[in-house]
XYZ file of C-alpha atoms in Angstrom:
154
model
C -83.057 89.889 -28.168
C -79.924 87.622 -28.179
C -78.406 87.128 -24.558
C -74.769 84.841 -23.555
C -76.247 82.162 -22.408
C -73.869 79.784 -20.572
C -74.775 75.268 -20.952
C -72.961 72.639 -19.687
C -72.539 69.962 -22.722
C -71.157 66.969 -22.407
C -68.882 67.862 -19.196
C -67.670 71.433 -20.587
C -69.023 75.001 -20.283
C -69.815 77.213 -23.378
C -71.271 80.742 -23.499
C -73.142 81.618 -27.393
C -75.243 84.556 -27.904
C -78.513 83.383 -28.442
C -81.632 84.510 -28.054
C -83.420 82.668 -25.132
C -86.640 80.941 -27.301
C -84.133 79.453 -29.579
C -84.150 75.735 -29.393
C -81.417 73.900 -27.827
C -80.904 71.135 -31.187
C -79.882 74.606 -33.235
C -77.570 75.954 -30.428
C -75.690 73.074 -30.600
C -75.589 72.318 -34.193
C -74.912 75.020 -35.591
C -73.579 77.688 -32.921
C -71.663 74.889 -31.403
C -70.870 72.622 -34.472
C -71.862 69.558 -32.514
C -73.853 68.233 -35.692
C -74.226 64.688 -33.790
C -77.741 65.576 -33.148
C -79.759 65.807 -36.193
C -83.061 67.999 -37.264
C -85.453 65.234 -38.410
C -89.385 66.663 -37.936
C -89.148 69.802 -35.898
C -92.345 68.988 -33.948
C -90.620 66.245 -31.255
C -92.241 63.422 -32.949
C -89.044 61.601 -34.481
C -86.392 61.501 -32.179
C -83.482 62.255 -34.058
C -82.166 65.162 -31.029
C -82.524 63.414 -28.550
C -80.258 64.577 -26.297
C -79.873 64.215 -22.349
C -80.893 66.731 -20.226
C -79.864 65.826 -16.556
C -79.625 62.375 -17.600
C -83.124 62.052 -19.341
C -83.689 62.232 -22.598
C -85.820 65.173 -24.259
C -86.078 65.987 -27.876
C -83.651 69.229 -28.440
C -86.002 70.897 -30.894
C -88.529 71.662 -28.675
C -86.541 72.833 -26.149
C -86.073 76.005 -25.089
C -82.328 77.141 -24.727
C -83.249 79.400 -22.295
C -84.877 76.309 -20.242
C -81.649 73.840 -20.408
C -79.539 76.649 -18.727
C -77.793 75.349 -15.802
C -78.757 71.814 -16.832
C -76.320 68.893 -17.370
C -76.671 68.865 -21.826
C -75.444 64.874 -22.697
C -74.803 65.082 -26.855
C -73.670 61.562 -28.722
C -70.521 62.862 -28.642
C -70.465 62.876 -24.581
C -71.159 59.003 -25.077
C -67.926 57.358 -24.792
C -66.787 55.611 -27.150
C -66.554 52.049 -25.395
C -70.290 52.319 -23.903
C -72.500 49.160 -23.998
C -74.677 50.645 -26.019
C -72.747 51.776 -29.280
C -70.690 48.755 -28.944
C -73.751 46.787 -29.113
C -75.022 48.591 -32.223
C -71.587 48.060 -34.243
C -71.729 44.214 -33.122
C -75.635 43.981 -34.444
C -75.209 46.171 -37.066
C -78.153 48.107 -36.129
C -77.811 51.364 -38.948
C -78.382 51.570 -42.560
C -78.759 55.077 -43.700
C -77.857 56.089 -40.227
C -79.626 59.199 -39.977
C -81.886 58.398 -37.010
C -79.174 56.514 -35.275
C -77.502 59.058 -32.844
C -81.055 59.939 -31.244
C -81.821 55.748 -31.325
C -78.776 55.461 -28.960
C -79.442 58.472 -26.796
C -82.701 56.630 -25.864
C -81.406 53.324 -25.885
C -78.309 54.371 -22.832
C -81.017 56.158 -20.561
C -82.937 53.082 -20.378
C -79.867 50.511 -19.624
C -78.482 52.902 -17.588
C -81.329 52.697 -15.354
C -82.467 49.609 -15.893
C -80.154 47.238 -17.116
C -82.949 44.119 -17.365
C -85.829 45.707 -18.960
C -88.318 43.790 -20.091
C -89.731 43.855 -24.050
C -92.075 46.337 -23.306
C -89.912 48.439 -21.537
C -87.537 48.780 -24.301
C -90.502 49.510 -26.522
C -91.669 51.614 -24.231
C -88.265 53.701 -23.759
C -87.327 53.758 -27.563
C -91.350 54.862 -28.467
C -90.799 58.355 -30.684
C -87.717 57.380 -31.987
C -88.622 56.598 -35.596
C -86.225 54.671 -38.174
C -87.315 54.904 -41.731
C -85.343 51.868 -42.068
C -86.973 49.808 -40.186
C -84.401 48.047 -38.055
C -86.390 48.207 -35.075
C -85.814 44.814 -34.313
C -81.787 44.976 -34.344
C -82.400 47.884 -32.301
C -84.377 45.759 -29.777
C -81.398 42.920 -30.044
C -78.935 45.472 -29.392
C -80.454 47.191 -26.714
C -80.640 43.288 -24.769
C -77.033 43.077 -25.479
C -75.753 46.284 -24.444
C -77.922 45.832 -20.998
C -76.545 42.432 -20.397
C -73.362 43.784 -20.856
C -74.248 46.635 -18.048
C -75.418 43.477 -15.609
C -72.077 41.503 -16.327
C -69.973 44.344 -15.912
């Protein structure tokens, strides 16, 4: 039975009628027209909706909407523009197709924004389950160092 259930995304309130089992990646995609996030497997495996959830990031299609409720809900659109991170993927040109990309850099600002020197394994470690049929997991891996020596200059 749908309910108004009231998130905070991305530092603003919104109330949809949902019902409470639904997962959070298709409240915001398609109740909230945030379509940032993508759908890639449906079985939190790929990564593509990754999202932040109280500053961590969990894959959106597995979760609940009824368990993100009074949760702080981080989108790639809450990422500013000017963060380390995506202006470290423009300068490596880390994307082809793309597709995977917004869930790649979810990932890649939780880990330099809590550890802005991680080691190779770390960053292997943090961006494990986010899957790139492109393959450009090593320009991911340079732009990941850049963006975190960015965050230890700054």
């Amino acid at each position: 039975m749908a309910q108004a259930i009231t998130l905070k995304i991305n530092g603003q309130s919104y109330t949809v009628e949902a019902e409470g089992d639904v997962p959070l990646l298709w409240v915001i995609r398609e109740y909230l027209q945030l379509t940032g996030t993508k759908f890639g497997c449906g079985i939190a495996q790929c990564g593509a909706c990754t999202v932040h959830v109280d500053g961590q990031p969990m894959r959106s299609c597995q979760l609940q909407v009824s368990r993100a409720v009074g949760r702080e809900i981080t989108t790639i659109e809450g990422i500013r523009e000017d963060h380390p991170v995506k202006q470290a993927w423009i300068d490596i040109q880390v994307p082809q197709c793309g597709y995977c990309q917004p869930g790649q850099i979810m990932s890649a600002v939780a880990l330099v924004e809590k550890n802005s020197n991680p080691s190779e394994e770390e960053i292997i470690q943090a961006m494990e389950g986010n899957l790139c049929r492109c393959g450009t997991y090593t320009r991911i891996k340079q732009a990941i160092r850049q963006a975190a020596e960015e965050v230890r200059n700054s």
